[in-house]
CSV table of C-alpha atoms in Angstrom, one decimal:
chain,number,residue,atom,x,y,z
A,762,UNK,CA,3.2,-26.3,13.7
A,763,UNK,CA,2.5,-23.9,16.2
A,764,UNK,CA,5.7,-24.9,18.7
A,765,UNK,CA,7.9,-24.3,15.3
A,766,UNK,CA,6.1,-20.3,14.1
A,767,UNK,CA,6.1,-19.8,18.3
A,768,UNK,CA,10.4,-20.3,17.9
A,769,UNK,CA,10.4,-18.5,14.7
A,770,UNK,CA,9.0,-15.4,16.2
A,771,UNK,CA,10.8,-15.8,19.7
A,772,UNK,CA,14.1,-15.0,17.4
A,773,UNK,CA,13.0,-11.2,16.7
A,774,UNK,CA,13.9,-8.4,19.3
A,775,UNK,CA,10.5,-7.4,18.5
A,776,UNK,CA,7.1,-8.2,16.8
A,777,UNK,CA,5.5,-5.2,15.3
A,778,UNK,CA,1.6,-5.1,14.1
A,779,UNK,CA,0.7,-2.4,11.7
A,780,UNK,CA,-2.5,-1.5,11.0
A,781,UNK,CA,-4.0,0.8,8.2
A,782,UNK,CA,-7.0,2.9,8.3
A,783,UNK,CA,-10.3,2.2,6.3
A,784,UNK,CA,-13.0,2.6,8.2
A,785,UNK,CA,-16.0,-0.9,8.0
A,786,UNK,CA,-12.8,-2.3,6.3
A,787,UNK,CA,-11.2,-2.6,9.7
A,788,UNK,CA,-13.2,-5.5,10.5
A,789,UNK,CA,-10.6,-7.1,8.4
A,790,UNK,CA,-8.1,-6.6,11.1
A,791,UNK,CA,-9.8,-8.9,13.8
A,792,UNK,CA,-9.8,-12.0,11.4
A,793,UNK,CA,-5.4,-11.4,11.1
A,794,UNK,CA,-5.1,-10.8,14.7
A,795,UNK,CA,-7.1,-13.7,15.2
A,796,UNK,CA,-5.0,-16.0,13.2
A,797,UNK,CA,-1.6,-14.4,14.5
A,798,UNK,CA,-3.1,-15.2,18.2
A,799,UNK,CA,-3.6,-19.1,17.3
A,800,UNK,CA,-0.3,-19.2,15.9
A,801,UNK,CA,1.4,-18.0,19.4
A,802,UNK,CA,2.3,-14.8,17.7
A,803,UNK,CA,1.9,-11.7,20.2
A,804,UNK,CA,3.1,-8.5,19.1
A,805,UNK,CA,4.8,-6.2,21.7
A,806,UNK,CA,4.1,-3.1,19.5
A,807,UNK,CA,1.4,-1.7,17.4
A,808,UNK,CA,1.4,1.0,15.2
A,809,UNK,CA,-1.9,2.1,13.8
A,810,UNK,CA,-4.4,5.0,11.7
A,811,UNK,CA,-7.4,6.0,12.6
A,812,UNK,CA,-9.8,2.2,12.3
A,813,UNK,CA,-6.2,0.4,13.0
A,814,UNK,CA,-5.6,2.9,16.1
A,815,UNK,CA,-9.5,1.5,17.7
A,816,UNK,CA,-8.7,-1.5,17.2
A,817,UNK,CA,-5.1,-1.6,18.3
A,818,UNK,CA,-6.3,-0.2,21.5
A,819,UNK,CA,-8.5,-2.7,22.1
A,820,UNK,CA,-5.4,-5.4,21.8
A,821,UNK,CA,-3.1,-3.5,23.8
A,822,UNK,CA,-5.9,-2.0,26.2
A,823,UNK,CA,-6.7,-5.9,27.3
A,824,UNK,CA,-5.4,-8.8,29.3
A,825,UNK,CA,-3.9,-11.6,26.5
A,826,UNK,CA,-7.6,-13.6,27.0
A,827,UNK,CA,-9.7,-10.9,26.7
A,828,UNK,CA,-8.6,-9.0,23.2
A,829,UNK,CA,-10.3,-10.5,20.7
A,830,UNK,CA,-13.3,-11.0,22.3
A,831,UNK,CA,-13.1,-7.4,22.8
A,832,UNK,CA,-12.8,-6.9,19.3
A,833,UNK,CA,-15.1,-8.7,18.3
A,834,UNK,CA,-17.4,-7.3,21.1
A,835,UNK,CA,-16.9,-3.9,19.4
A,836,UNK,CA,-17.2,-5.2,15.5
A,837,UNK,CA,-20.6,-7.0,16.6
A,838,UNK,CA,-21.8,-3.4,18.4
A,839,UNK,CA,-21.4,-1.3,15.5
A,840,UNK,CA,-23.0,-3.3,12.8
A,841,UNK,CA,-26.1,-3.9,15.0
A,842,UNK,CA,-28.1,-1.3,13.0
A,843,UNK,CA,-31.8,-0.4,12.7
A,844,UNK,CA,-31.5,-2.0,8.9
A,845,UNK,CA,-29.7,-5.1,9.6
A,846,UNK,CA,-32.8,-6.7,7.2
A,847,UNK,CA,-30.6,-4.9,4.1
A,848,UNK,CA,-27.0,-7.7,4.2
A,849,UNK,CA,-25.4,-7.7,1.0
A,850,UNK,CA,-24.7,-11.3,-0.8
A,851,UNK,CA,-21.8,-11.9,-3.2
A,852,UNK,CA,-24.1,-11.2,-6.2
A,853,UNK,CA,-25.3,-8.6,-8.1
A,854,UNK,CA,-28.1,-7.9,-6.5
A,855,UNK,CA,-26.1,-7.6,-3.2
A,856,UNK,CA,-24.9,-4.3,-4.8
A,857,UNK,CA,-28.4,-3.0,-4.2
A,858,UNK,CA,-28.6,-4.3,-0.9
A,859,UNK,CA,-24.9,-2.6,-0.2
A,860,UNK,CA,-25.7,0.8,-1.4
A,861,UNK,CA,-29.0,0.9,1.2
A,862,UNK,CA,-26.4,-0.6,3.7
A,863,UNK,CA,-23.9,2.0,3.4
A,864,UNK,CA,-26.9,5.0,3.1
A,865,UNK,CA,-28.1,3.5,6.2
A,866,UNK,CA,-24.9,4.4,7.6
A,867,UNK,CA,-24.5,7.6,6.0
A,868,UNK,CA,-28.3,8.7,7.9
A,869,UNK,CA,-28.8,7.2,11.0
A,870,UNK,CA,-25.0,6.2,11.7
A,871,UNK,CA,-23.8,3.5,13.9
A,872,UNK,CA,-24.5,2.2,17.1
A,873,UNK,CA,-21.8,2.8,19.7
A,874,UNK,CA,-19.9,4.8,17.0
A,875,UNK,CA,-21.4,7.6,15.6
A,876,UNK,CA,-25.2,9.5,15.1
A,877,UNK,CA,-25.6,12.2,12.8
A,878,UNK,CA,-26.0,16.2,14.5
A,879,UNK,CA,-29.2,17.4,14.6
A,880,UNK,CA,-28.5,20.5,12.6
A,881,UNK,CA,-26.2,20.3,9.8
A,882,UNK,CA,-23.1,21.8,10.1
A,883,UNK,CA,-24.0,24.3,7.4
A,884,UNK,CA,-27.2,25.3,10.0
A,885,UNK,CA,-24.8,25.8,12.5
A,886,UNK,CA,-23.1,28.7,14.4
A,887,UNK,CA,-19.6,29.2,13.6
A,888,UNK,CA,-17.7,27.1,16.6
A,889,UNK,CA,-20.7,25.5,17.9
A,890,UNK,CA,-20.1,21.4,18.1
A,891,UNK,CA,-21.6,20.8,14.9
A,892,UNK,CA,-20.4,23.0,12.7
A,893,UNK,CA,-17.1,21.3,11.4
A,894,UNK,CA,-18.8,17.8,11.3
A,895,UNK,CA,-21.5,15.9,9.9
A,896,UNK,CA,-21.8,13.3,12.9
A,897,UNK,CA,-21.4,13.2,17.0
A,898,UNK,CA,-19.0,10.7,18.0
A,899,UNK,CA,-19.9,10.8,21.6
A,900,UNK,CA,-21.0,7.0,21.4
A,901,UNK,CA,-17.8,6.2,20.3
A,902,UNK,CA,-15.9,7.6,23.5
A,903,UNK,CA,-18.2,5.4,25.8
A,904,UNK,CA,-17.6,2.3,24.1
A,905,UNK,CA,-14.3,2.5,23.8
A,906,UNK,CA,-14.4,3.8,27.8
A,907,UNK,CA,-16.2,0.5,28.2
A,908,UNK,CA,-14.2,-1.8,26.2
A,909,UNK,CA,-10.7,-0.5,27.3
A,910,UNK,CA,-8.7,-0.4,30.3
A,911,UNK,CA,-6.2,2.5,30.5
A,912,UNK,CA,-4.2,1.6,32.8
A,913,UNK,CA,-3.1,-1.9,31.2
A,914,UNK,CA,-3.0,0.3,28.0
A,915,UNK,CA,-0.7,2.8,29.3
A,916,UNK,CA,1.2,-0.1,31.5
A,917,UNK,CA,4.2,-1.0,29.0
A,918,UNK,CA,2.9,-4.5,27.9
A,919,UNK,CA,2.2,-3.4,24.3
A,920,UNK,CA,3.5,-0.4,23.2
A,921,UNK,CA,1.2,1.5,21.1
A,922,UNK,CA,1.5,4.2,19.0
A,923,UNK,CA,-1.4,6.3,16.5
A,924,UNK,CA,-1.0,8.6,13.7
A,925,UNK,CA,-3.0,12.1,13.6
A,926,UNK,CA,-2.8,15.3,12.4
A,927,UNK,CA,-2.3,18.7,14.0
A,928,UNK,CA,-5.5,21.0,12.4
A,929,UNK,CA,-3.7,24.0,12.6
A,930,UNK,CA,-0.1,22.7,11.5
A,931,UNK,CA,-0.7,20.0,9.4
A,932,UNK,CA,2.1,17.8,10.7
A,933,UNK,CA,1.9,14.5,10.7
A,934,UNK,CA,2.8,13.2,14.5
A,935,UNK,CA,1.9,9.9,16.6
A,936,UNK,CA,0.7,9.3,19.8
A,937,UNK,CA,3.1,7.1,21.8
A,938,UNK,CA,2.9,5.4,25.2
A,939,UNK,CA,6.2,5.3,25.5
A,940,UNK,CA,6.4,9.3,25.1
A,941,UNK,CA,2.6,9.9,26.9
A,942,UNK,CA,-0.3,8.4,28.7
A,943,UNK,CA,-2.6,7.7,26.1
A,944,UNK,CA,-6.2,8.8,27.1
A,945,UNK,CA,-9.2,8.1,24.9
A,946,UNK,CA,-9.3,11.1,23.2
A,947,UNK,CA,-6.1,10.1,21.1
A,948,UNK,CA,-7.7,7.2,19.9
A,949,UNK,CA,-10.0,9.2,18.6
A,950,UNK,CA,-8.3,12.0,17.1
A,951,UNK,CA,-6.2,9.3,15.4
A,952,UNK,CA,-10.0,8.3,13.8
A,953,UNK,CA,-11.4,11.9,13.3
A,954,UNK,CA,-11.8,11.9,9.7
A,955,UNK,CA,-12.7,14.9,8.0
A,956,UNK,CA,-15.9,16.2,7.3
A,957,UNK,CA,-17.4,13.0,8.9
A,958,UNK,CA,-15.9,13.3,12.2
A,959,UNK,CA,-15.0,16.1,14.7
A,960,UNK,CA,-11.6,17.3,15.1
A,961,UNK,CA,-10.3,16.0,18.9
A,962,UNK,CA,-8.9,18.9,21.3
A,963,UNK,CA,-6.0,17.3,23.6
A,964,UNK,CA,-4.3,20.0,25.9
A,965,UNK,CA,-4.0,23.2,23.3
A,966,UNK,CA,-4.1,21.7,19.9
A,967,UNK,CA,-6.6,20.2,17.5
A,968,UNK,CA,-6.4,16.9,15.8
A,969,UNK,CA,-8.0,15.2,12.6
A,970,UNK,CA,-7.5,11.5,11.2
A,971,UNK,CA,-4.1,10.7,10.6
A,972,UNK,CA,-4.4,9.3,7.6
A,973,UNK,CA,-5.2,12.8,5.6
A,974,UNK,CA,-1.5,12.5,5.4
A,975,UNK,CA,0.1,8.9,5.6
A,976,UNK,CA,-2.8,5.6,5.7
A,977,UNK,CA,0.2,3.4,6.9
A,978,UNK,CA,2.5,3.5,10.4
A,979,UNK,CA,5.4,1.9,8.9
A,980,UNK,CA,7.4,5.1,8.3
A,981,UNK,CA,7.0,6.2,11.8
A,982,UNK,CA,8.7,2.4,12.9
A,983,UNK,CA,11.2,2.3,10.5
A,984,UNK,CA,11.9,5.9,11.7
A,985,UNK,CA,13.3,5.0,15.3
A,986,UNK,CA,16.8,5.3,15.9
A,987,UNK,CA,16.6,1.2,17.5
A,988,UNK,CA,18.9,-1.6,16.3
A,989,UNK,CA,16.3,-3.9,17.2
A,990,UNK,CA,15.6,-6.9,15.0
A,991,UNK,CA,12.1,-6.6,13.9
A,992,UNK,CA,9.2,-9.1,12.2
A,993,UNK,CA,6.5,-6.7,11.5
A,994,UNK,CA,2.8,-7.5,9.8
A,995,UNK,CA,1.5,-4.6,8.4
A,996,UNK,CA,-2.6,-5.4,7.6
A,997,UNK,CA,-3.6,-2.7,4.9
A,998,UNK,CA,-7.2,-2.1,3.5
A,999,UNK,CA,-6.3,-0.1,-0.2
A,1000,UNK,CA,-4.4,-1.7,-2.4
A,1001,UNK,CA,-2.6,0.2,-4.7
A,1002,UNK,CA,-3.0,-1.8,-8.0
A,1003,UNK,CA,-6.3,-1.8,-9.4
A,1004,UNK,CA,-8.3,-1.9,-12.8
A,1005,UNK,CA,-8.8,1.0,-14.8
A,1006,UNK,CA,-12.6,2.6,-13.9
A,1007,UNK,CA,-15.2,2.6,-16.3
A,1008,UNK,CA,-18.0,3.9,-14.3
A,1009,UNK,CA,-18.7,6.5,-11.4
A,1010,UNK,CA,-18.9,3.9,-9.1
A,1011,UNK,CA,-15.4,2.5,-10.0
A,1012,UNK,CA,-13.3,5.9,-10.0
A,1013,UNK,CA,-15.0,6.8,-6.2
A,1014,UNK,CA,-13.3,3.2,-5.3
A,1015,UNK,CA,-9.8,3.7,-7.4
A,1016,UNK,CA,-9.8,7.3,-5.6
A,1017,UNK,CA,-9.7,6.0,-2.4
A,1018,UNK,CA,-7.6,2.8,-3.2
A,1019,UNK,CA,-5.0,5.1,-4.2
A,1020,UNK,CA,-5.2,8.1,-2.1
A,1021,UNK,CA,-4.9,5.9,1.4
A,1022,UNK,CA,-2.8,2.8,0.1
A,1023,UNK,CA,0.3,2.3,1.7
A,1024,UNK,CA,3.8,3.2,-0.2
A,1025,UNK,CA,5.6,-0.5,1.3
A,1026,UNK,CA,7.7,-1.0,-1.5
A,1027,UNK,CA,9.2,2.2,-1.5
A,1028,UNK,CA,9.4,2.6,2.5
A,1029,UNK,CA,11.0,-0.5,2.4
A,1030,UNK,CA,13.5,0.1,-0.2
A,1031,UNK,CA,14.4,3.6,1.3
A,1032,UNK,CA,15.3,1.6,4.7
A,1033,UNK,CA,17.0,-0.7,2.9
A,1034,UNK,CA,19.4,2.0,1.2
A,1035,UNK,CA,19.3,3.8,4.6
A,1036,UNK,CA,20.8,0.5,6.6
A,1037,UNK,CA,23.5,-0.1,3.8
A,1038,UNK,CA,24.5,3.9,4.0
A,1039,UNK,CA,24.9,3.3,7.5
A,1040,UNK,CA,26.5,-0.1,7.9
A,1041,UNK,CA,29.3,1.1,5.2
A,1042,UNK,CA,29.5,4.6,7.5
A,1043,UNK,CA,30.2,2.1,10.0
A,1044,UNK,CA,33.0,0.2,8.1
A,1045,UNK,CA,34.6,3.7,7.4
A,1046,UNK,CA,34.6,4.9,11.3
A,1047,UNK,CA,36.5,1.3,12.2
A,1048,UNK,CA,39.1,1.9,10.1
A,1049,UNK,CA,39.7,5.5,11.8
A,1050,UNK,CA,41.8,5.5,14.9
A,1051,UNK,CA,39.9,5.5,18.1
A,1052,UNK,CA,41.5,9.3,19.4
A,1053,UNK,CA,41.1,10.9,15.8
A,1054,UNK,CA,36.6,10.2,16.4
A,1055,UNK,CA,34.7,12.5,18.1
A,1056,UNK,CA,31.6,11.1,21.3
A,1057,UNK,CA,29.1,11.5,18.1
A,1058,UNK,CA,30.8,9.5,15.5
A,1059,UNK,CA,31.8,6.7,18.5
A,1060,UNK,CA,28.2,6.3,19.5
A,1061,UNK,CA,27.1,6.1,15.7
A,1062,UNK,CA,29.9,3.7,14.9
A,1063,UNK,CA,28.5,1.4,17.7
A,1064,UNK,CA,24.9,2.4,16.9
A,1065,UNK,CA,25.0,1.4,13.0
A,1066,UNK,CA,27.2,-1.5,13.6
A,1067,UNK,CA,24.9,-3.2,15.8
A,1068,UNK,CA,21.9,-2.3,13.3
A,1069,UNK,CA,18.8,-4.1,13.5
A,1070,UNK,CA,17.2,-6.2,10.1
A,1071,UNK,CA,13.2,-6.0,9.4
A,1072,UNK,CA,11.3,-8.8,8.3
A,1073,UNK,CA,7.9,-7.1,6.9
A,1074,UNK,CA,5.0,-9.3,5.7
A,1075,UNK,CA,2.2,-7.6,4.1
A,1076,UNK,CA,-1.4,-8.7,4.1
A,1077,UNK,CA,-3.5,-6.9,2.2
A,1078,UNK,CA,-7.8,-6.5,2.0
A,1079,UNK,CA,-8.4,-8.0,-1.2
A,1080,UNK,CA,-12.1,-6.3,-2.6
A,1081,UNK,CA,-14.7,-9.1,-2.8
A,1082,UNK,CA,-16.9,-9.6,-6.3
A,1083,UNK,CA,-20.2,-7.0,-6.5
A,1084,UNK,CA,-18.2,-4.7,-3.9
A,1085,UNK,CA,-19.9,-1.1,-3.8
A,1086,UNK,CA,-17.6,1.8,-3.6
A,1087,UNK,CA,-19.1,2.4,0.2
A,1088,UNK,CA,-16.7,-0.7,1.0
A,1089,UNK,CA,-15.2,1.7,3.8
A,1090,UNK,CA,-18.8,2.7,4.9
A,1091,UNK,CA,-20.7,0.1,4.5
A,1092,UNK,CA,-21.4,-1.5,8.2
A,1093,UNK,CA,-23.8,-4.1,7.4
A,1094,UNK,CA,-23.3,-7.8,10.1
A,1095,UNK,CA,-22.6,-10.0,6.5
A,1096,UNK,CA,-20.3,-7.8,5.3
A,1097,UNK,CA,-18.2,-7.7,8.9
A,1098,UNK,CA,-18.2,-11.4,8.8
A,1099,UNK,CA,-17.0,-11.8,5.2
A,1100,UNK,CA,-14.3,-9.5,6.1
A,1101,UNK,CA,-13.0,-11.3,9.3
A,1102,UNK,CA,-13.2,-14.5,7.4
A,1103,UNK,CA,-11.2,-13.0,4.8
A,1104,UNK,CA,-8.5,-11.4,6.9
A,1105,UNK,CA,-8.3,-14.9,9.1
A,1106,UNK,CA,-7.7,-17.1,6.1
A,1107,UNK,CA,-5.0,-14.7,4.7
A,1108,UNK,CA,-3.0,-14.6,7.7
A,1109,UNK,CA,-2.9,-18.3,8.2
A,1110,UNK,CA,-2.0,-19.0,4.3
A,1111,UNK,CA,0.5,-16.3,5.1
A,1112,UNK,CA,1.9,-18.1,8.3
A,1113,UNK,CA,2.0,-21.5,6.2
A,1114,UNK,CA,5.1,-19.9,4.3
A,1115,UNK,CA,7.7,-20.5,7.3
A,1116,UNK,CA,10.2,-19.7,5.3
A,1117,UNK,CA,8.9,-15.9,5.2
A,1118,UNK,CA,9.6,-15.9,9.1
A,1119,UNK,CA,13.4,-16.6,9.2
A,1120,UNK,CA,15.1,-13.9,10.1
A,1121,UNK,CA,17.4,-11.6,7.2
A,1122,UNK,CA,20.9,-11.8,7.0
A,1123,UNK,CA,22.8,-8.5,7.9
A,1124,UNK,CA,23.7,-8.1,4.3
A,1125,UNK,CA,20.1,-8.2,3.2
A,1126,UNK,CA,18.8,-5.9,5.8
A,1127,UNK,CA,15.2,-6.3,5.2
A,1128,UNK,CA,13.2,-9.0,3.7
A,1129,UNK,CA,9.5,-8.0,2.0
A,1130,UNK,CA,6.4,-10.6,1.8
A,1131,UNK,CA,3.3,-10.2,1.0
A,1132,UNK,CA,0.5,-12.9,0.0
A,1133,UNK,CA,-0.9,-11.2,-3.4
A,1134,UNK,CA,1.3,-10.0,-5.5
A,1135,UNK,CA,-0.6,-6.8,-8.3
């Protein structure tokens, strides 16, 4: 089984891991990689937002044998907490146990991650460290000193790329080792979310989470000019469809199901209306006589000619029964577990569908999968 997925993905130019922000919900992440590494699958380039971007830079920041022990080194550090007694169950009473979880986290923090400032920020002196935050994330920068090795990161092997957001623009960028040395302070301004977390100064500019604008990387992939044939897994941690709230609770979870769930469908379809525009643009230039087209329209006739097709499988965090709407927050070692169990037997049911691997004809242009359907 795993000689016939290894051929399947040898077939793509490229294979693309996306990975969505979401906080404890990342933990989610490490169960897919985990199953994608089993299968022989090894993606060449990673895209992620803010948890995504920590833990993609722990993949691509580590030798093939070492990366998911190093995530799951980091997962098992941050949920190592002074209430670790409090670990939700899948019952109704786990609720309870939740809620103290995820206000454990929201006083004392997390270890390795994050500690709450000793004076609020609304105590503090205009420009003083903690006056645009409610928690240090100096713990953070050590473990992932510890836990990465730049150079390997920055070496070519995986390319890697993280969304942020300028502070005083608001434009949406990403961080790209094939356009800069990635250092760790763009992994964390990539995770710097708003009023949690500390904007990140790099060079002259400051940056905050980069999912205050977009949760999900595909745009920026489908956004290079590369007629490379792609397979891409994009692991997201909001779904979009959900049930209509009837309590407090249930709107705070709806909120942020919708306001950092990914747009796939209609990314996808764009791209797919882009690649026909272009192949027919194509068709047009061809039937033009060589000496009547300018350099430009020669290089695009070769360039859309010669476009690449996408093959994008979703997987998508499905929220567990009795789930508090500190899901993102809550840090508890139970909770972790469930949700690397839960990410590792969705990516293998996913990989059981071989036929969701083959690659799309030219005409199709780009094939969309995806496990559970809303």
């Amino acid at each position: 089984m795993k000689t016939h997925l290894t051929e399947q993905f040898a077939k793509y130019g490229r294979v693309a891991l996306m990975l969505q922000g979401g906080g404890a919900l990342g933990s989610y992440q490490v169960g897919v990689y985990k199953a994608l590494e089993e299968a022989g699958c090894h993606p060449c380039w990673i895209c992620g937002v803010s948890i995504g971007s920590i833990n993609g830079a722990l993949i691509a920041g580590n030798p093939p044998e070492k990366r998911l022990e190093r995530l799951e080194e980091f997962w098992s550090l941050v949920t190592s907490r002074p209430l670790g007694i409090f670990e939700p169950a899948e019952s109704p009473a786990g609720r309870l146990a939740a809620t103290v979880s995820g206000l454990s986290t929201m006083m004392l923090g997390q270890p390795g991650f994050f500690q709450p400032h000793l004076i609020s920020p609304w105590m503090s002196m205009p420009g003083s460290k903690s006056a645009t935050s409610y928690y240090d994330t100096s713990e953070l920068e050590k473990t992932l000193n510890r836990l990465i090795d730049f150079d390997r990161l920055n070496n070519g092997e995986i390319r890697l790329s993280m969304g942020a957001v300028n502070v005083a623009t608001g434009d949406n960028l990403f961080f790209d080792t094939l356009k800069e040395r990635i250092t760790v302070h763009h992994i964390m301004a990539s995770g710097a979310l708003p009023p949690a977390f500390p904007m990140v100064k790099i060079d002259d500019a400051f940056y905050w989470d980069g999912g205050l604008v977009s949760n999900t990387p595909l745009q920026y992939l489908l956004d290079q000019e590369e007629n490379v044939s792609t397979l891409v897994f994009q692991v997201e941690l909001f779904k979009a469809a959900g049930e209509i709230p009837e309590e407090m609770a249930e709107v705070e979870t709806r909120m942020k199901e919708i306001t950092y769930s990914s747009r796939t469908r209609q990314a996808a379809k764009g791209f797919k209306n882009a690649l026909s525009l272009r192949s027919r643009l194509a068709k047009a230039y061809e039937r033009l006589p060589s000496d009547q087209l300018t350099t430009e329209e020669k290089r695009l006739m070769k360039l859309y000619s010669e476009e690449g097709v996408v093959n994008l499988i979703q997987l998508i965090y499905q929220s567990r029964p009795h789930e508090s709407d500190n899901k993102d927050y809550e840090f508890s070692r139970s909770t972790m577990q469930a949700h690397i169990d839960s990410g590792y037997q969705d990516a293998v049911k996913t990989l059981a569908h071989s036929e969701w691997l083959r690659m799309p004809t030219a005409n199709q242009g780009v094939a969309f999968h995806r496990l559970h359907v809303d």
